[in-house]
PDB file of C-alpha atoms in Angstrom:
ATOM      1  CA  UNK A   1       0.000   0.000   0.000  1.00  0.00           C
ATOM      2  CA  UNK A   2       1.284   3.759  -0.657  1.00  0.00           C
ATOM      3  CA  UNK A   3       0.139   6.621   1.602  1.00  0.00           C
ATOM      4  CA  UNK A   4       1.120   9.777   0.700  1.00  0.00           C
ATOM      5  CA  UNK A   5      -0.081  12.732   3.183  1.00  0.00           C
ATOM      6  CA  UNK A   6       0.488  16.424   2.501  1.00  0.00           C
ATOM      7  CA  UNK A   7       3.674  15.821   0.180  1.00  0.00           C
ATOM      8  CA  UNK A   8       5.751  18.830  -0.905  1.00  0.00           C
ATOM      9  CA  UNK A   9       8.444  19.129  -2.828  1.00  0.00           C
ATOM     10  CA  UNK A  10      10.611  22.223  -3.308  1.00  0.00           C
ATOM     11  CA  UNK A  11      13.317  22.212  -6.580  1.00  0.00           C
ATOM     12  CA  UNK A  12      15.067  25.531  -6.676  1.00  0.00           C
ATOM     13  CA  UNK A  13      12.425  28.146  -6.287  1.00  0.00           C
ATOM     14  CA  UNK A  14       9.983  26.330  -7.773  1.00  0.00           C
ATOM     15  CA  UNK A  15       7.145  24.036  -5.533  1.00  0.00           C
ATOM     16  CA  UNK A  16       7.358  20.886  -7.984  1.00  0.00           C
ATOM     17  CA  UNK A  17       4.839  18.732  -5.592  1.00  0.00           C
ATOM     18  CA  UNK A  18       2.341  21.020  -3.803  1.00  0.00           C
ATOM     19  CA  UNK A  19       0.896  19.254  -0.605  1.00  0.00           C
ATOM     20  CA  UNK A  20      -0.159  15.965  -2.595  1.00  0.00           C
ATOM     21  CA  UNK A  21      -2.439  13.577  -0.571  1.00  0.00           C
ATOM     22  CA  UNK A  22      -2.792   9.978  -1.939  1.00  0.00           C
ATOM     23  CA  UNK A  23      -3.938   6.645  -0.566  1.00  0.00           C
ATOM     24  CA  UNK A  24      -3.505   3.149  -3.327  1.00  0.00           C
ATOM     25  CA  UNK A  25      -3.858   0.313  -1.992  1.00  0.00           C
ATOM     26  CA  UNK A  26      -3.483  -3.160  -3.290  1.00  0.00           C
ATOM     27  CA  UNK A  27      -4.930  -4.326  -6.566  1.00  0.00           C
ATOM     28  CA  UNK A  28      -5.306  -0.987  -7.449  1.00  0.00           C
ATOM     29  CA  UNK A  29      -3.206   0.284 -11.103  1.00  0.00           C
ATOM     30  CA  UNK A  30      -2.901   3.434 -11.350  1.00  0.00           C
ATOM     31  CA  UNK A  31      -1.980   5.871 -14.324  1.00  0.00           C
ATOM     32  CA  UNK A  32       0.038   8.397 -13.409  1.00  0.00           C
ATOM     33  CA  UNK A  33      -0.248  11.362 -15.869  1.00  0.00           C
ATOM     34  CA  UNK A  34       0.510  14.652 -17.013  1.00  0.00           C
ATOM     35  CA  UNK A  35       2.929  16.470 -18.994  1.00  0.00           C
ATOM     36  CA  UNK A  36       6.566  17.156 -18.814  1.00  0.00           C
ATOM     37  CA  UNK A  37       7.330  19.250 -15.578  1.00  0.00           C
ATOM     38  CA  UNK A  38       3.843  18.020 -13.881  1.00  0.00           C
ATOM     39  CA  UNK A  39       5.537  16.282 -11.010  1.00  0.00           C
ATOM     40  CA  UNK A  40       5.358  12.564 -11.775  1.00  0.00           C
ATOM     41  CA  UNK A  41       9.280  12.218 -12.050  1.00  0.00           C
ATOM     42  CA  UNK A  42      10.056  14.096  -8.401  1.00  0.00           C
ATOM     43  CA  UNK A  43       6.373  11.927  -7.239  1.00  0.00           C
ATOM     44  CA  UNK A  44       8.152   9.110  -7.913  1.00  0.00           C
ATOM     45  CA  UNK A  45      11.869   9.669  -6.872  1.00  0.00           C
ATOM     46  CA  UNK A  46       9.975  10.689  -3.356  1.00  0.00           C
ATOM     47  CA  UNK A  47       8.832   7.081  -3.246  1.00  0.00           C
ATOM     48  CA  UNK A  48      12.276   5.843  -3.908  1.00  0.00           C
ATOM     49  CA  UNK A  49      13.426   7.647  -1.059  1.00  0.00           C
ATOM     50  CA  UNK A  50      15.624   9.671  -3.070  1.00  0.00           C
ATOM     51  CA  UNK A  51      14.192  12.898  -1.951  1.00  0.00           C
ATOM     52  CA  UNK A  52      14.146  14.700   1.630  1.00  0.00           C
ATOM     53  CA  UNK A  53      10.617  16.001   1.456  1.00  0.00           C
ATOM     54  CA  UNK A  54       7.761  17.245   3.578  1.00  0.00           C
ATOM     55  CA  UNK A  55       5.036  15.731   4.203  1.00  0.00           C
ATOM     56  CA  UNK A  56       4.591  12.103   4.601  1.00  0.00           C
ATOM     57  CA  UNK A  57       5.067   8.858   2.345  1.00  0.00           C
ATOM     58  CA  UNK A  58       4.281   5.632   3.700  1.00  0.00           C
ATOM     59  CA  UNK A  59       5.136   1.709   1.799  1.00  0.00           C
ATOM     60  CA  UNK A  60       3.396  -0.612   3.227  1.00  0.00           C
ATOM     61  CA  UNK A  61       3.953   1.497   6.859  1.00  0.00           C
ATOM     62  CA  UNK A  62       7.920   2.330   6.024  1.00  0.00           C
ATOM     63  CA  UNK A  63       9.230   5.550   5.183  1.00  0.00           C
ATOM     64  CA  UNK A  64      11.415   4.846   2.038  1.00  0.00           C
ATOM     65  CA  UNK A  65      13.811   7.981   3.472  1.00  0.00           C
ATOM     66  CA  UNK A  66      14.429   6.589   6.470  1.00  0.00           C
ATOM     67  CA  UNK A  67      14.020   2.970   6.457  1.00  0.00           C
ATOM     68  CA  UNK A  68      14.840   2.725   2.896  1.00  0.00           C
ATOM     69  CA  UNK A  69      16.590  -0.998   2.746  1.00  0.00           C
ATOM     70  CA  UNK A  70      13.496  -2.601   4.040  1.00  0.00           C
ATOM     71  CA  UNK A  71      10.773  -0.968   2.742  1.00  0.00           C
ATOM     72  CA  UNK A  72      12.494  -0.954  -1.001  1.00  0.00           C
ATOM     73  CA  UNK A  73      12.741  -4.680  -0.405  1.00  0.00           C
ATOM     74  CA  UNK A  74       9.587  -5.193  -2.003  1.00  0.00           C
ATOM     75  CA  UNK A  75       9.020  -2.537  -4.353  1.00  0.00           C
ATOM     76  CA  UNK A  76       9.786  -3.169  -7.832  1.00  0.00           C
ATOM     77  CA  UNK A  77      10.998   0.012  -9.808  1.00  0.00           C
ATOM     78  CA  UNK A  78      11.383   0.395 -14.099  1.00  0.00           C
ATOM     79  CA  UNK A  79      12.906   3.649 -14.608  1.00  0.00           C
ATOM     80  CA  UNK A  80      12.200   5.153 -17.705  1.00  0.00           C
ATOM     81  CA  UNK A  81      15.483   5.693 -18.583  1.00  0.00           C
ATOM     82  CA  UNK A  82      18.030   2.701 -18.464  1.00  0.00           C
ATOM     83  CA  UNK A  83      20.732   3.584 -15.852  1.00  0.00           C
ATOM     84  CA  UNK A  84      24.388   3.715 -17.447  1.00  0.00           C
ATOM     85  CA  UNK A  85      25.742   0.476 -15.530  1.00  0.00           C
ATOM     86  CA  UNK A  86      28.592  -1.310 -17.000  1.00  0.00           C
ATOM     87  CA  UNK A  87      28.040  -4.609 -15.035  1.00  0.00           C
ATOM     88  CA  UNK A  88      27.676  -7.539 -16.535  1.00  0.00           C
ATOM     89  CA  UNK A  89      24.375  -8.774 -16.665  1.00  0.00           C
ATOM     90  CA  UNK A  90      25.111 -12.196 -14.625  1.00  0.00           C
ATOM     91  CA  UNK A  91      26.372  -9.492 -11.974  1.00  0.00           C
ATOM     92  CA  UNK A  92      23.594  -7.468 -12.482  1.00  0.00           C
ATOM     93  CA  UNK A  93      20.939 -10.072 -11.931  1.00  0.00           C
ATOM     94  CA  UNK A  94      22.942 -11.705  -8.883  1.00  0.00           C
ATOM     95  CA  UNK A  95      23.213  -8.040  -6.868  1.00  0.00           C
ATOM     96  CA  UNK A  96      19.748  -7.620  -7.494  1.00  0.00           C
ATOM     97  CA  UNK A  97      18.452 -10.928  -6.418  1.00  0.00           C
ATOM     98  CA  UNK A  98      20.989 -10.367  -3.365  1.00  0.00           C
ATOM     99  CA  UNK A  99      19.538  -7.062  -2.117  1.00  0.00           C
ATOM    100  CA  UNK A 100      16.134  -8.018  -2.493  1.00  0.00           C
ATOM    101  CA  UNK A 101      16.538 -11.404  -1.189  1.00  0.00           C
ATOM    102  CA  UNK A 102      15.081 -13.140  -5.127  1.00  0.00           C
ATOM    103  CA  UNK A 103      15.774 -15.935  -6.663  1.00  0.00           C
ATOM    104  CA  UNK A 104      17.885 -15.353  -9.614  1.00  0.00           C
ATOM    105  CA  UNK A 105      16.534 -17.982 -11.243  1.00  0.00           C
ATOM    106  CA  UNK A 106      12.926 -16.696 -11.406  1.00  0.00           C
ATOM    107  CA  UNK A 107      15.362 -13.301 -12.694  1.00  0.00           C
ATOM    108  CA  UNK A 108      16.005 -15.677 -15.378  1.00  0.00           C
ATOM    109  CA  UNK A 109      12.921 -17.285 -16.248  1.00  0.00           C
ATOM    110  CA  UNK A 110      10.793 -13.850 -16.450  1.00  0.00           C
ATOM    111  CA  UNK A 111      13.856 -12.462 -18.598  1.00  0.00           C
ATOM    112  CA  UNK A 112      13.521 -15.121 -20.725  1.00  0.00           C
ATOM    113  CA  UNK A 113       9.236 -15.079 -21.445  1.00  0.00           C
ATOM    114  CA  UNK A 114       9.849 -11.740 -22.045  1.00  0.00           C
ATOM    115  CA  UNK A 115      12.540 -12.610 -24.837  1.00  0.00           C
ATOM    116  CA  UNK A 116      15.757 -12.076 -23.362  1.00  0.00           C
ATOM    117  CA  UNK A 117      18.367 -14.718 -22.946  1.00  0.00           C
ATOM    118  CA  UNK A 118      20.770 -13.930 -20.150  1.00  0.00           C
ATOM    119  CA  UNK A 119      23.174 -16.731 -20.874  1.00  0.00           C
ATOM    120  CA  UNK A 120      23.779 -15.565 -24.110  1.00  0.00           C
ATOM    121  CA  UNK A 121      24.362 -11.940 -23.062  1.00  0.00           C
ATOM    122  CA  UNK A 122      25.823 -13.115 -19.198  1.00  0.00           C
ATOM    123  CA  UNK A 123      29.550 -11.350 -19.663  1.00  0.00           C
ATOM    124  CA  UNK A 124      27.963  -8.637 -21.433  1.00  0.00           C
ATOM    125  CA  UNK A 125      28.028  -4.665 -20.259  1.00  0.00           C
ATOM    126  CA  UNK A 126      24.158  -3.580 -19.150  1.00  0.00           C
ATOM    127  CA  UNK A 127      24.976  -0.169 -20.837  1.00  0.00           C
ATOM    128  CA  UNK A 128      26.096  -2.243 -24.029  1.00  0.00           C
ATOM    129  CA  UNK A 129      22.523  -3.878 -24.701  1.00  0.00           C
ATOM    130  CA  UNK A 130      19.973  -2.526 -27.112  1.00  0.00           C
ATOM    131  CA  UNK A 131      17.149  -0.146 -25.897  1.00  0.00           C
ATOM    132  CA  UNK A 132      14.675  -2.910 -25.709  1.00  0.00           C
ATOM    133  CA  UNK A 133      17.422  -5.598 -24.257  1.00  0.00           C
ATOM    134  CA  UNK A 134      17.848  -3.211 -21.346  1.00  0.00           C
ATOM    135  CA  UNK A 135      14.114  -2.726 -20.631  1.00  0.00           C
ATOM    136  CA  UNK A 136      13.431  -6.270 -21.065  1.00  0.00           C
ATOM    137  CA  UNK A 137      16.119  -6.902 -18.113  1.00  0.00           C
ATOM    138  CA  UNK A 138      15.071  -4.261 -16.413  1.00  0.00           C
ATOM    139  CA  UNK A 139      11.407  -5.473 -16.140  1.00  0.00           C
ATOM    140  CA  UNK A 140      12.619  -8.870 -15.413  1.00  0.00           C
ATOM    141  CA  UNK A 141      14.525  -8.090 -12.265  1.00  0.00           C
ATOM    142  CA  UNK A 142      11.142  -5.794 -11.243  1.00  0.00           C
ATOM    143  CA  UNK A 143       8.625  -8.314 -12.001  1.00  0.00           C
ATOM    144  CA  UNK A 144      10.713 -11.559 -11.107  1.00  0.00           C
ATOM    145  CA  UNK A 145      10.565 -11.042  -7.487  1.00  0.00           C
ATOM    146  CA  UNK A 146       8.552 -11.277  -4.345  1.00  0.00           C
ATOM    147  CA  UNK A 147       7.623  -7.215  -4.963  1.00  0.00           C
ATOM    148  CA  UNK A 148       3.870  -5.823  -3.676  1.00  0.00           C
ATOM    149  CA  UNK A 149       4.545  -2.372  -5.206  1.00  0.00           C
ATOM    150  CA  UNK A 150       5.638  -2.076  -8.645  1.00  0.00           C
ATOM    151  CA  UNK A 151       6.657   1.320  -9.780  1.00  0.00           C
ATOM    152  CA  UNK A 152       6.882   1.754 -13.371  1.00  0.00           C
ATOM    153  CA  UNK A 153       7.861   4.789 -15.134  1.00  0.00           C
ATOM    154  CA  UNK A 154       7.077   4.474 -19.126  1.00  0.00           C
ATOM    155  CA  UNK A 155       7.672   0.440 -18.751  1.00  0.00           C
ATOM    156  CA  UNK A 156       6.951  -0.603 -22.284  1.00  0.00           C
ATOM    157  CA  UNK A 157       8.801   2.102 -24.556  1.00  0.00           C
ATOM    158  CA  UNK A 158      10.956  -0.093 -25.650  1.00  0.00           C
ATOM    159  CA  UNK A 159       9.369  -3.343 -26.436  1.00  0.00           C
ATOM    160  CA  UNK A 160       8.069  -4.611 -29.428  1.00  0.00           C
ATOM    161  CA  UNK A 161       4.717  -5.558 -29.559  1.00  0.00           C
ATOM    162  CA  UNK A 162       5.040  -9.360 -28.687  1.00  0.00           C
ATOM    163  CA  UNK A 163       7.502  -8.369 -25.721  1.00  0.00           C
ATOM    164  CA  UNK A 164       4.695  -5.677 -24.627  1.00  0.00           C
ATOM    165  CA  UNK A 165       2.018  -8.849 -24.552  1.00  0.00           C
ATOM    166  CA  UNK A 166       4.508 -11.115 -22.479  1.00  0.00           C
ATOM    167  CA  UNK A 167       4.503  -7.804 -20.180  1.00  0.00           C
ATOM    168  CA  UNK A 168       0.859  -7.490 -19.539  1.00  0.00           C
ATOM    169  CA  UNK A 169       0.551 -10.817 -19.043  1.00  0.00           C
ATOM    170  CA  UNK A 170       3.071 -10.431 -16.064  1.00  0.00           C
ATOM    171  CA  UNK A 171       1.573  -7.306 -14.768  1.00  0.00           C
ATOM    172  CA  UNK A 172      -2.152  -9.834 -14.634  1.00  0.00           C
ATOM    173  CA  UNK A 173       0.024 -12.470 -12.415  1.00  0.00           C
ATOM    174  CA  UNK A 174       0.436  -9.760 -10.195  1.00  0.00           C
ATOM    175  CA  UNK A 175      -2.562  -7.605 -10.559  1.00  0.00           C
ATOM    176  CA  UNK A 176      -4.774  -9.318  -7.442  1.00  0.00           C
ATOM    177  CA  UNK A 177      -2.329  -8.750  -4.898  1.00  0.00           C
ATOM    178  CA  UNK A 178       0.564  -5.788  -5.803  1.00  0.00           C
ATOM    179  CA  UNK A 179      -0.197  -2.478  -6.095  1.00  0.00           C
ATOM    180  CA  UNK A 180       1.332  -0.860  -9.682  1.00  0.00           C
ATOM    181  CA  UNK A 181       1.510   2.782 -10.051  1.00  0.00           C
ATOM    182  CA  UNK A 182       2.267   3.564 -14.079  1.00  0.00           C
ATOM    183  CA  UNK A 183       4.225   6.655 -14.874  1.00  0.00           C
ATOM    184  CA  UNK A 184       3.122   8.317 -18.719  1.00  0.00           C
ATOM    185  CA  UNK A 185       3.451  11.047 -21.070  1.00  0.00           C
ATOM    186  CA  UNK A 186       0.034   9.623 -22.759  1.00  0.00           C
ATOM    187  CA  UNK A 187      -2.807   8.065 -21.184  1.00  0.00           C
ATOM    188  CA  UNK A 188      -3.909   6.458 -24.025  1.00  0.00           C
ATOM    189  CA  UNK A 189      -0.465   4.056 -23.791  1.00  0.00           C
ATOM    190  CA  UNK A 190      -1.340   3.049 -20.447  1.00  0.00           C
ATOM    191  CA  UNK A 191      -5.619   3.195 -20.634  1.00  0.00           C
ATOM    192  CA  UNK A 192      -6.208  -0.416 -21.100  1.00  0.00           C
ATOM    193  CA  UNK A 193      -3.829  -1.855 -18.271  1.00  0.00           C
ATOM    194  CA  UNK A 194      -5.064   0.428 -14.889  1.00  0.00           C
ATOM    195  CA  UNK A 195      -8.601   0.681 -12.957  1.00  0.00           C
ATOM    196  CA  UNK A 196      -7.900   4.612 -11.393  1.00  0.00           C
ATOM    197  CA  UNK A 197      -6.431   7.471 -13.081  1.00  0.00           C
ATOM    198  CA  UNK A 198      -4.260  10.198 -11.073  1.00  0.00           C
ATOM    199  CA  UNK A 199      -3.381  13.500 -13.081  1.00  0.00           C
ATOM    200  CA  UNK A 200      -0.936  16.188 -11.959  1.00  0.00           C
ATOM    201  CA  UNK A 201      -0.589  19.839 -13.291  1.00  0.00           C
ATOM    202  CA  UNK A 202       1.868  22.023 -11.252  1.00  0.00           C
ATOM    203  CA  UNK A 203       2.367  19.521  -8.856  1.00  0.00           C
ATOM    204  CA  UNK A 204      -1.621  19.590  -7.902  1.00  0.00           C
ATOM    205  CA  UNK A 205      -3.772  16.301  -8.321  1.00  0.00           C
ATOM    206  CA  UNK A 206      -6.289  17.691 -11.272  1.00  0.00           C
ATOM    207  CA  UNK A 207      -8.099  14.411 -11.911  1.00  0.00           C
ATOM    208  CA  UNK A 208      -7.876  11.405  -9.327  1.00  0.00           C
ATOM    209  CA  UNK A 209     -10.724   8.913 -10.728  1.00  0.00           C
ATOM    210  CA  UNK A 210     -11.587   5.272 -10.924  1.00  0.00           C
ATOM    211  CA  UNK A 211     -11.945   3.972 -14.683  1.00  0.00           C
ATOM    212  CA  UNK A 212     -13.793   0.493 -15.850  1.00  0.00           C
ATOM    213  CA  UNK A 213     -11.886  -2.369 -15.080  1.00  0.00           C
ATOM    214  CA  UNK A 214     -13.453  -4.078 -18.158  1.00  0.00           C
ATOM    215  CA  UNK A 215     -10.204  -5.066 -19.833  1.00  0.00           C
ATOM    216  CA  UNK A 216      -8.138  -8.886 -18.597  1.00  0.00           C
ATOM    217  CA  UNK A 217      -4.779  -7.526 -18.748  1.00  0.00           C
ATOM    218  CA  UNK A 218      -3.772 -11.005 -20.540  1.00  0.00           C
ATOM    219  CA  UNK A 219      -6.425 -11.056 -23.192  1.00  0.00           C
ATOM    220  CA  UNK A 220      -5.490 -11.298 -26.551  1.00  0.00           C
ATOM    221  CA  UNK A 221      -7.516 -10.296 -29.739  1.00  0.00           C
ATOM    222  CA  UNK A 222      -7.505 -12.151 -33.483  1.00  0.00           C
ATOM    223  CA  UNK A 223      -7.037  -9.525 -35.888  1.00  0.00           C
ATOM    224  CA  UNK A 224      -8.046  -9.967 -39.661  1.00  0.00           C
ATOM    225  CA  UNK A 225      -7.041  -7.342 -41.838  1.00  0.00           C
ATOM    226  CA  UNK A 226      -8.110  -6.795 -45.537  1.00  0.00           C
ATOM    227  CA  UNK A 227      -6.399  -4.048 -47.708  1.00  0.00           C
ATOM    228  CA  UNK A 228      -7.519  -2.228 -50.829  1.00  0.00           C
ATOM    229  CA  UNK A 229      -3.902  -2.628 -52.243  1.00  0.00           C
ATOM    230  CA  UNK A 230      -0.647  -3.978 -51.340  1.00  0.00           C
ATOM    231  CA  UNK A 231       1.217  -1.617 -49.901  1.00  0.00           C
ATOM    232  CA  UNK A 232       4.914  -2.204 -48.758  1.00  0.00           C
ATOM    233  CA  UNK A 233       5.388   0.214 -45.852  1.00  0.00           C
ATOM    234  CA  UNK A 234       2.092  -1.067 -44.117  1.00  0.00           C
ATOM    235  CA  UNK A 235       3.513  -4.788 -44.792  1.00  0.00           C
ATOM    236  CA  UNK A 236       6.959  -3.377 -42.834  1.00  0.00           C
ATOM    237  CA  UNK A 237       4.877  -1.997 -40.084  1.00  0.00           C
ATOM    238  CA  UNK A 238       2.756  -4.901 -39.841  1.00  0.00           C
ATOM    239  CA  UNK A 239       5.172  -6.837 -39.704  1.00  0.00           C
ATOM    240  CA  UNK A 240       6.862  -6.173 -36.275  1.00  0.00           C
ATOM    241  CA  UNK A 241       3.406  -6.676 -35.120  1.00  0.00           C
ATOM    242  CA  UNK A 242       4.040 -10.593 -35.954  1.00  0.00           C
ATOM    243  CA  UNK A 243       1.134 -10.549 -38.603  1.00  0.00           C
ATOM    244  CA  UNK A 244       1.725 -12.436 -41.752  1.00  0.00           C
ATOM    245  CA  UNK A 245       0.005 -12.555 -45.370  1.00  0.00           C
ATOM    246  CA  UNK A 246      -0.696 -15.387 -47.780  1.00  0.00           C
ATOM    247  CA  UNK A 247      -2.351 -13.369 -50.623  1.00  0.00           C
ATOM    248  CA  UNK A 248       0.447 -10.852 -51.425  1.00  0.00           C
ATOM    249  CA  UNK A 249       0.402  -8.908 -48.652  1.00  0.00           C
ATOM    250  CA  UNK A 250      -3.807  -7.816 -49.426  1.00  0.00           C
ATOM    251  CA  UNK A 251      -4.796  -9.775 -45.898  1.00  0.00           C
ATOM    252  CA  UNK A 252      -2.888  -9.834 -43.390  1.00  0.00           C
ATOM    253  CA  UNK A 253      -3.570 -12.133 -39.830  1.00  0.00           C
ATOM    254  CA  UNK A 254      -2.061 -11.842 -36.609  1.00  0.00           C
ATOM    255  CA  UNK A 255      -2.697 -11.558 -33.021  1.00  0.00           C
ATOM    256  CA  UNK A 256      -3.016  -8.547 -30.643  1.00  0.00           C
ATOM    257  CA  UNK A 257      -2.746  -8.088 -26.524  1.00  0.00           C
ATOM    258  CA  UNK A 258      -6.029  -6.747 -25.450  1.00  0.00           C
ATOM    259  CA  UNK A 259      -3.916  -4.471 -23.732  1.00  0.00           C
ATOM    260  CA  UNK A 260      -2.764  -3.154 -26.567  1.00  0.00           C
ATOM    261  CA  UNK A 261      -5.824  -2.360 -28.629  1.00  0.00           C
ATOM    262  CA  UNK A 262      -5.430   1.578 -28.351  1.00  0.00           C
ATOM    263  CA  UNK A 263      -1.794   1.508 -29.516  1.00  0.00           C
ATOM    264  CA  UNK A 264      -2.131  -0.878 -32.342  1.00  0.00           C
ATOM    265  CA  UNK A 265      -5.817   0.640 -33.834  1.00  0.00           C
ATOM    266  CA  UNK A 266      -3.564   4.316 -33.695  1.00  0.00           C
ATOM    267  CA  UNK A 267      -0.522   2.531 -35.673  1.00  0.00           C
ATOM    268  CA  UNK A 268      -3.291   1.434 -38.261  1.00  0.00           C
ATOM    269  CA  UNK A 269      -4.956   4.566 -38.324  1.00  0.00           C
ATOM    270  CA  UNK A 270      -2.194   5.751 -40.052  1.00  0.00           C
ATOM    271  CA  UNK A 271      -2.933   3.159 -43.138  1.00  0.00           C
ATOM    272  CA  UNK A 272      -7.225   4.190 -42.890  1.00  0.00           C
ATOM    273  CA  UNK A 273      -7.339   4.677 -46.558  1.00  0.00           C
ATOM    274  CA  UNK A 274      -5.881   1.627 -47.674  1.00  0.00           C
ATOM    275  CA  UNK A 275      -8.117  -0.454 -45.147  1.00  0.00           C
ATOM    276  CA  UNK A 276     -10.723  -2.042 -46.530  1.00  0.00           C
ATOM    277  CA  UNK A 277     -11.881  -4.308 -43.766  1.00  0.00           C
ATOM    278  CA  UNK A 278     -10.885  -4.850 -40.312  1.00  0.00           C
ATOM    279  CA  UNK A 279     -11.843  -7.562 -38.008  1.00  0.00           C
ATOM    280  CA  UNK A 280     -11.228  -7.698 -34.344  1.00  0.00           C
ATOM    281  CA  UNK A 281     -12.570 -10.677 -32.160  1.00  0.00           C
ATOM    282  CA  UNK A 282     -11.840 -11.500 -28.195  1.00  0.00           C
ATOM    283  CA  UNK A 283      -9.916 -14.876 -28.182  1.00  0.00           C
ATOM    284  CA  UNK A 284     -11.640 -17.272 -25.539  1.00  0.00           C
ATOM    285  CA  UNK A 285      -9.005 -18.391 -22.985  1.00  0.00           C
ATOM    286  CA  UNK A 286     -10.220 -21.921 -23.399  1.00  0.00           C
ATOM    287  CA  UNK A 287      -9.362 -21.716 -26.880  1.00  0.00           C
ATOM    288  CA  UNK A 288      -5.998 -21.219 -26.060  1.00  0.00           C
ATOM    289  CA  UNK A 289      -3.689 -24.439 -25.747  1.00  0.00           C
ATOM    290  CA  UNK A 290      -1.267 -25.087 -22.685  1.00  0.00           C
ATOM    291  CA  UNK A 291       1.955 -26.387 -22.915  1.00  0.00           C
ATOM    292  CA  UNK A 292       0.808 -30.172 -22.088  1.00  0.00           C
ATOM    293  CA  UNK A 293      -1.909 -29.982 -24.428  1.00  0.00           C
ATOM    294  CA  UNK A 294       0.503 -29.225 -27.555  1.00  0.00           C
ATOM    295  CA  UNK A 295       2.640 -31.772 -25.878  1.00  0.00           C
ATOM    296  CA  UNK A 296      -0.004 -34.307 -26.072  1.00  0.00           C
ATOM    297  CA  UNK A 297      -1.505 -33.578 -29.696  1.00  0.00           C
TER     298      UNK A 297
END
């Protein structure tokens, strides 16, 4: 749970957080939004415990300024920026999993459903990974431990669109019992995956409200889409979306995380006048096969 009472934040001579009072408690996502300079940044380094402050801010009952070891044992953090680490990423995952008390090999596991192979890149630099390599890592060490408060500031950025699915089907493992506080530019990235919506201006709350929990973060939606004419840069941008064409690139199939609806109807809005017909249908669960049942066919 985060309790934040009467927060304020001075940078300079400016007030960047102005007296902010927040309660979010478990099973709660939240979007944090609002434009450059709004706050969200200093909100969140206050959570960190980065930040002397006034006011108040509670993690699960622990001040993160002054009992910062314990109560950042089980918060899970993305920045939105990779930090500039040269460690290995072997080292990186084993100081991790040591100051949070993890097991590396979950580390591992969620590094590697989200696409990233850490044997393969063990001896290599952190700051000498691709954009998306370093989120991907980054995620994993958030998500692939015992955390109850995941802070994530603009977590899928970087990831392609099958990596961004593996990701919200994480964030639903977790959604019942963590709380997840979203940091973004753009609501409309992050509309699909939260049930409240917190907005800063100036450092003020301007909109705190709850939104329709309507959508299962690990949903996923068969797309069908028919074009008037083959076109070659919707085929590219198709194309990282995983969707493939047997007619010469005039239909075009794939699969979509429900999550991801907004972000993928505003790539192909780009494309409206070559779209002929698009199809979008929920894919049941049940129609979905496990591991043992592929095994077993």
């Amino acid at each position: 749970m985060i309790e934040i009472e009467k927060l304020r934040k001075r940078l300079g001579r400016r007030d960047v957080l102005q007296g902010l009072d927040l309660s979010i408690p478990a099973g709660q996502r939240v979007a944090l939004v609002g434009s450059n300079g709004a706050g969200k940044t200093t909100l969140i380094r206050c959570l960190l415990g980065e930040y002397t402050r006034e006011g108040e801010v509670r993690l699960n009952g622990l001040d993160p300024r002054k009992a910062r070891t314990e109560a950042l044992r089980k918060v899970g953090f993305v920045p939105q920026l990779p930090p500039p680490l040269k460690m290995p990423v072997k080292q990186l995952i084993r100081y991790v999993a040591s100051v949070c008390d993890a097991d590396q090999a979950h580390i591992v596991e969620v590094a590697a459903r989200l696409g990233f192979d850490v044997d393969r890149y063990r001896h290599q630099a952190f700051a000498r990974l691709s954009g998306g390599q370093k989120q991907k890592l980054l995620i994993a060490t958030a998500l692939g431990r015992d955390a109850d408060i995941l802070v994530l500031d603009e977590p899928a950025a970087n990831l392609d669109p099958e990596a961004r699915g593996i990701f919200f089907e994480l964030l639903a493992e977790r959604q019942r019992d963590a709380v997840m506080l979203i940091s973004s530019h753009r609501l409309d990235e992050v509309a699909a995956l939260v049930n409240r919506v917190i907005e800063l201006d100036q450092g003020k709350v301007v909109l705190d409200d709850q939104v329709a929990d309507v959508v299962e973060l690990s949903s996923l939606l068969d797309c069908k889409i028919r074009l008037s004419r083959a076109e070659p840069a919707f085929a590219k941008t198709i194309g990282t979306w995983g969707f493939n064409s047997n007619d010469g690139g005039l239909t075009w199939q794939g699969t979509v995380a429900g999550a991801d609806r907004l972000r993928f109807l505003g790539t192909l809005s780009r494309y409206v006048a070559l779209i002929a017909a698009l199809e979008l249908n929920e894919i049941e669960m049940s129609d979905i096969p496990i591991a043992s049942d592929v095994a077993n066919a």
